[in-house]
Amino acid sequence: MPKLKTKRAAAKRFKVTGTGKLKRNKAYRRHILTKKSAKTKRNLRKATTVDSANEKVMKKVLPYL
């Protein structure tokens, strides 16, 4: 079996928690922030976990994470 290559773009965006789940940042916080409320922007700061539907694919893309 050859070594598997990690997708570097994904490796920069995801971290693994202690329980093995994938942690990611939320979208929609890059630009056009004037029309978003302070509450919305505050909630977008927090990291969240990857959805279970996508987690299997992401673990395949990140074999050594």
mmCIF file of N, CA and C in Angstrom:
data_model
loop_
_atom_site.group_PDB
_atom_site.id
_atom_site.type_symbol
_atom_site.label_atom_id
_atom_site.label_comp_id
_atom_site.label_asym_id
_atom_site.label_seq_id
_atom_site.Cartn_x
_atom_site.Cartn_y
_atom_site.Cartn_z
ATOM 1 N N MET A 1 0.846 -1.195 0.000
ATOM 2 C CA MET A 1 0.000 0.000 0.000
ATOM 3 C C MET A 1 0.884 1.248 0.000
ATOM 4 N N PRO A 2 0.692 2.153 -0.957
ATOM 5 C CA PRO A 2 1.463 3.394 -0.933
ATOM 6 C C PRO A 2 0.928 4.337 0.143
ATOM 7 N N LYS A 3 1.742 5.313 0.457
ATOM 8 C CA LYS A 3 1.295 6.334 1.406
ATOM 9 C C LYS A 3 0.154 7.132 0.791
ATOM 10 N N LEU A 4 -0.740 7.624 1.653
ATOM 11 C CA LEU A 4 -1.852 8.450 1.191
ATOM 12 C C LEU A 4 -1.478 9.915 1.337
ATOM 13 N N LYS A 5 -1.855 10.724 0.363
ATOM 14 C CA LYS A 5 -1.577 12.161 0.440
ATOM 15 C C LYS A 5 -2.724 12.872 1.133
ATOM 16 N N THR A 6 -2.367 13.787 2.012
ATOM 17 C CA THR A 6 -3.352 14.633 2.680
ATOM 18 C C THR A 6 -3.691 15.798 1.763
ATOM 19 N N LYS A 7 -4.979 16.125 1.662
ATOM 20 C CA LYS A 7 -5.395 17.321 0.925
ATOM 21 C C LYS A 7 -5.059 18.524 1.797
ATOM 22 N N ARG A 8 -4.049 19.301 1.377
ATOM 23 C CA ARG A 8 -3.525 20.387 2.210
ATOM 24 C C ARG A 8 -4.557 21.484 2.463
ATOM 25 N N ALA A 9 -5.427 21.749 1.500
ATOM 26 C CA ALA A 9 -6.462 22.771 1.685
ATOM 27 C C ALA A 9 -7.393 22.387 2.838
ATOM 28 N N ALA A 10 -7.721 21.113 2.932
ATOM 29 C CA ALA A 10 -8.594 20.630 4.004
ATOM 30 C C ALA A 10 -7.854 20.618 5.346
ATOM 31 N N ALA A 11 -6.569 20.278 5.323
ATOM 32 C CA ALA A 11 -5.778 20.204 6.556
ATOM 33 C C ALA A 11 -5.669 21.568 7.233
ATOM 34 N N LYS A 12 -5.693 22.635 6.436
ATOM 35 C CA LYS A 12 -5.608 23.987 6.983
ATOM 36 C C LYS A 12 -6.938 24.437 7.585
ATOM 37 N N ARG A 13 -8.032 23.802 7.199
ATOM 38 C CA ARG A 13 -9.363 24.246 7.620
ATOM 39 C C ARG A 13 -9.975 23.442 8.753
ATOM 40 N N PHE A 14 -9.477 22.236 9.001
ATOM 41 C CA PHE A 14 -10.091 21.361 9.992
ATOM 42 C C PHE A 14 -9.093 20.933 11.054
ATOM 43 N N LYS A 15 -9.587 20.797 12.298
ATOM 44 C CA LYS A 15 -8.797 20.266 13.410
ATOM 45 C C LYS A 15 -9.607 19.129 14.031
ATOM 46 N N VAL A 16 -8.930 18.203 14.679
ATOM 47 C CA VAL A 16 -9.609 17.081 15.319
ATOM 48 C C VAL A 16 -9.745 17.357 16.807
ATOM 49 N N THR A 17 -10.933 17.097 17.355
ATOM 50 C CA THR A 17 -11.155 17.258 18.790
ATOM 51 C C THR A 17 -10.650 16.007 19.511
ATOM 52 N N GLY A 18 -10.703 16.035 20.820
ATOM 53 C CA GLY A 18 -10.245 14.901 21.617
ATOM 54 C C GLY A 18 -11.059 13.649 21.391
ATOM 55 N N THR A 19 -12.339 13.802 21.075
ATOM 56 C CA THR A 19 -13.210 12.646 20.846
ATOM 57 C C THR A 19 -13.174 12.165 19.402
ATOM 58 N N GLY A 20 -12.391 12.841 18.547
ATOM 59 C CA GLY A 20 -12.238 12.403 17.165
ATOM 60 C C GLY A 20 -13.143 13.097 16.172
ATOM 61 N N LYS A 21 -13.931 14.074 16.635
ATOM 62 C CA LYS A 21 -14.781 14.827 15.709
ATOM 63 C C LYS A 21 -13.951 15.907 15.022
ATOM 64 N N LEU A 22 -14.442 16.383 13.889
ATOM 65 C CA LEU A 22 -13.750 17.435 13.149
ATOM 66 C C LEU A 22 -14.340 18.790 13.496
ATOM 67 N N LYS A 23 -13.468 19.744 13.768
ATOM 68 C CA LYS A 23 -13.873 21.095 14.126
ATOM 69 C C LYS A 23 -13.621 22.007 12.940
ATOM 70 N N ARG A 24 -14.555 22.937 12.668
ATOM 71 C CA ARG A 24 -14.414 23.853 11.545
ATOM 72 C C ARG A 24 -14.920 25.232 11.940
ATOM 73 N N ASN A 25 -14.494 26.249 11.185
ATOM 74 C CA ASN A 25 -15.015 27.598 11.375
ATOM 75 C C ASN A 25 -16.276 27.773 10.548
ATOM 76 N N LYS A 26 -17.108 28.721 10.960
ATOM 77 C CA LYS A 26 -18.361 28.982 10.251
ATOM 78 C C LYS A 26 -18.121 29.910 9.070
ATOM 79 N N ALA A 27 -19.006 29.814 8.092
ATOM 80 C CA ALA A 27 -18.939 30.658 6.898
ATOM 81 C C ALA A 27 -19.686 31.971 7.133
ATOM 82 N N TYR A 28 -19.665 32.846 6.134
ATOM 83 C CA TYR A 28 -20.407 34.128 6.108
ATOM 84 C C TYR A 28 -19.838 35.185 7.048
ATOM 85 N N ARG A 29 -18.547 35.188 7.292
ATOM 86 C CA ARG A 29 -17.994 36.232 8.154
ATOM 87 C C ARG A 29 -16.820 36.941 7.482
ATOM 88 N N ARG A 30 -16.728 36.927 6.155
ATOM 89 C CA ARG A 30 -15.596 37.520 5.455
ATOM 90 C C ARG A 30 -15.864 38.962 5.031
ATOM 91 N N HIS A 31 -17.043 39.221 4.480
ATOM 92 C CA HIS A 31 -17.338 40.565 3.964
ATOM 93 C C HIS A 31 -18.841 40.798 4.017
ATOM 94 N N ILE A 32 -19.274 42.002 3.673
ATOM 95 C CA ILE A 32 -20.676 42.447 3.783
ATOM 96 C C ILE A 32 -21.170 42.243 5.215
ATOM 97 N N LEU A 33 -20.433 42.771 6.170
ATOM 98 C CA LEU A 33 -20.769 42.581 7.580
ATOM 99 C C LEU A 33 -21.670 43.690 8.110
ATOM 100 N N THR A 34 -21.839 44.779 7.348
ATOM 101 C CA THR A 34 -22.617 45.909 7.857
ATOM 102 C C THR A 34 -24.099 45.565 8.019
ATOM 103 N N LYS A 35 -24.626 44.715 7.143
ATOM 104 C CA LYS A 35 -26.047 44.359 7.253
ATOM 105 C C LYS A 35 -26.304 43.228 8.235
ATOM 106 N N LYS A 36 -25.274 42.598 8.757
ATOM 107 C CA LYS A 36 -25.441 41.524 9.732
ATOM 108 C C LYS A 36 -25.448 42.111 11.139
ATOM 109 N N SER A 37 -26.299 41.565 11.987
ATOM 110 C CA SER A 37 -26.411 42.077 13.350
ATOM 111 C C SER A 37 -25.203 41.657 14.179
ATOM 112 N N ALA A 38 -25.010 42.345 15.299
ATOM 113 C CA ALA A 38 -23.897 42.023 16.201
ATOM 114 C C ALA A 38 -24.052 40.610 16.745
ATOM 115 N N LYS A 39 -25.274 40.203 16.995
ATOM 116 C CA LYS A 39 -25.543 38.854 17.503
ATOM 117 C C LYS A 39 -25.134 37.793 16.485
ATOM 118 N N THR A 40 -25.469 38.024 15.225
ATOM 119 C CA THR A 40 -25.113 37.085 14.157
ATOM 120 C C THR A 40 -23.602 36.962 14.029
ATOM 121 N N LYS A 41 -22.913 38.112 14.027
ATOM 122 C CA LYS A 41 -21.447 38.100 13.877
ATOM 123 C C LYS A 41 -20.778 37.436 15.067
ATOM 124 N N ARG A 42 -21.342 37.639 16.249
ATOM 125 C CA ARG A 42 -20.804 37.012 17.463
ATOM 126 C C ARG A 42 -20.941 35.503 17.401
ATOM 127 N N ASN A 43 -22.079 35.014 16.922
ATOM 128 C CA ASN A 43 -22.295 33.568 16.816
ATOM 129 C C ASN A 43 -21.445 32.933 15.718
ATOM 130 N N LEU A 44 -21.090 33.704 14.695
ATOM 131 C CA LEU A 44 -20.243 33.183 13.617
ATOM 132 C C LEU A 44 -18.788 33.037 14.054
ATOM 133 N N ARG A 45 -18.399 33.691 15.151
ATOM 134 C CA ARG A 45 -17.029 33.577 15.659
ATOM 135 C C ARG A 45 -16.719 32.171 16.167
ATOM 136 N N LYS A 46 -17.714 31.546 16.768
ATOM 137 C CA LYS A 46 -17.506 30.256 17.419
ATOM 138 C C LYS A 46 -17.299 29.148 16.389
ATOM 139 N N ALA A 47 -16.432 28.226 16.699
ATOM 140 C CA ALA A 47 -16.218 27.064 15.831
ATOM 141 C C ALA A 47 -17.344 26.062 16.061
ATOM 142 N N THR A 48 -17.533 25.178 15.105
ATOM 143 C CA THR A 48 -18.555 24.146 15.215
ATOM 144 C C THR A 48 -17.996 22.834 14.664
ATOM 145 N N THR A 49 -18.744 21.761 14.815
ATOM 146 C CA THR A 49 -18.274 20.459 14.329
ATOM 147 C C THR A 49 -18.819 20.202 12.928
ATOM 148 N N VAL A 50 -18.118 19.356 12.199
ATOM 149 C CA VAL A 50 -18.536 18.980 10.845
ATOM 150 C C VAL A 50 -19.754 18.076 10.956
ATOM 151 N N ASP A 51 -20.717 18.250 10.068
ATOM 152 C CA ASP A 51 -21.931 17.452 10.052
ATOM 153 C C ASP A 51 -21.597 15.982 9.821
ATOM 154 N N SER A 52 -22.365 15.099 10.424
ATOM 155 C CA SER A 52 -22.083 13.663 10.341
ATOM 156 C C SER A 52 -22.164 13.148 8.904
ATOM 157 N N ALA A 53 -22.969 13.803 8.053
ATOM 158 C CA ALA A 53 -23.085 13.399 6.651
ATOM 159 C C ALA A 53 -21.776 13.622 5.897
ATOM 160 N N ASN A 54 -21.023 14.654 6.271
ATOM 161 C CA ASN A 54 -19.773 14.988 5.586
ATOM 162 C C ASN A 54 -18.532 14.445 6.276
ATOM 163 N N GLU A 55 -18.668 13.985 7.503
ATOM 164 C CA GLU A 55 -17.499 13.602 8.298
ATOM 165 C C GLU A 55 -16.738 12.420 7.703
ATOM 166 N N LYS A 56 -17.448 11.443 7.147
ATOM 167 C CA LYS A 56 -16.805 10.261 6.568
ATOM 168 C C LYS A 56 -15.908 10.655 5.397
ATOM 169 N N VAL A 57 -16.393 11.558 4.537
ATOM 170 C CA VAL A 57 -15.624 12.020 3.379
ATOM 171 C C VAL A 57 -14.408 12.811 3.844
ATOM 172 N N MET A 58 -14.585 13.678 4.840
ATOM 173 C CA MET A 58 -13.484 14.520 5.324
ATOM 174 C C MET A 58 -12.390 13.685 5.969
ATOM 175 N N LYS A 59 -12.743 12.610 6.649
ATOM 176 C CA LYS A 59 -11.735 11.739 7.268
ATOM 177 C C LYS A 59 -10.927 10.999 6.202
ATOM 178 N N LYS A 60 -11.548 10.721 5.048
ATOM 179 C CA LYS A 60 -10.847 10.084 3.937
ATOM 180 C C LYS A 60 -9.842 11.054 3.300
ATOM 181 N N VAL A 61 -10.226 12.330 3.245
ATOM 182 C CA VAL A 61 -9.382 13.386 2.667
ATOM 183 C C VAL A 61 -8.210 13.707 3.601
ATOM 184 N N LEU A 62 -8.423 13.469 4.903
ATOM 185 C CA LEU A 62 -7.397 13.764 5.921
ATOM 186 C C LEU A 62 -7.000 12.474 6.625
ATOM 187 N N PRO A 63 -6.239 11.598 5.969
ATOM 188 C CA PRO A 63 -5.973 10.282 6.530
ATOM 189 C C PRO A 63 -5.112 10.281 7.786
ATOM 190 N N TYR A 64 -4.248 11.271 7.981
ATOM 191 C CA TYR A 64 -3.325 11.241 9.119
ATOM 192 C C TYR A 64 -3.651 12.277 10.180
ATOM 193 N N LEU A 65 -4.837 12.877 10.116
ATOM 194 C CA LEU A 65 -5.197 13.900 11.075
ATOM 195 C C LEU A 65 -5.671 13.264 12.368
#
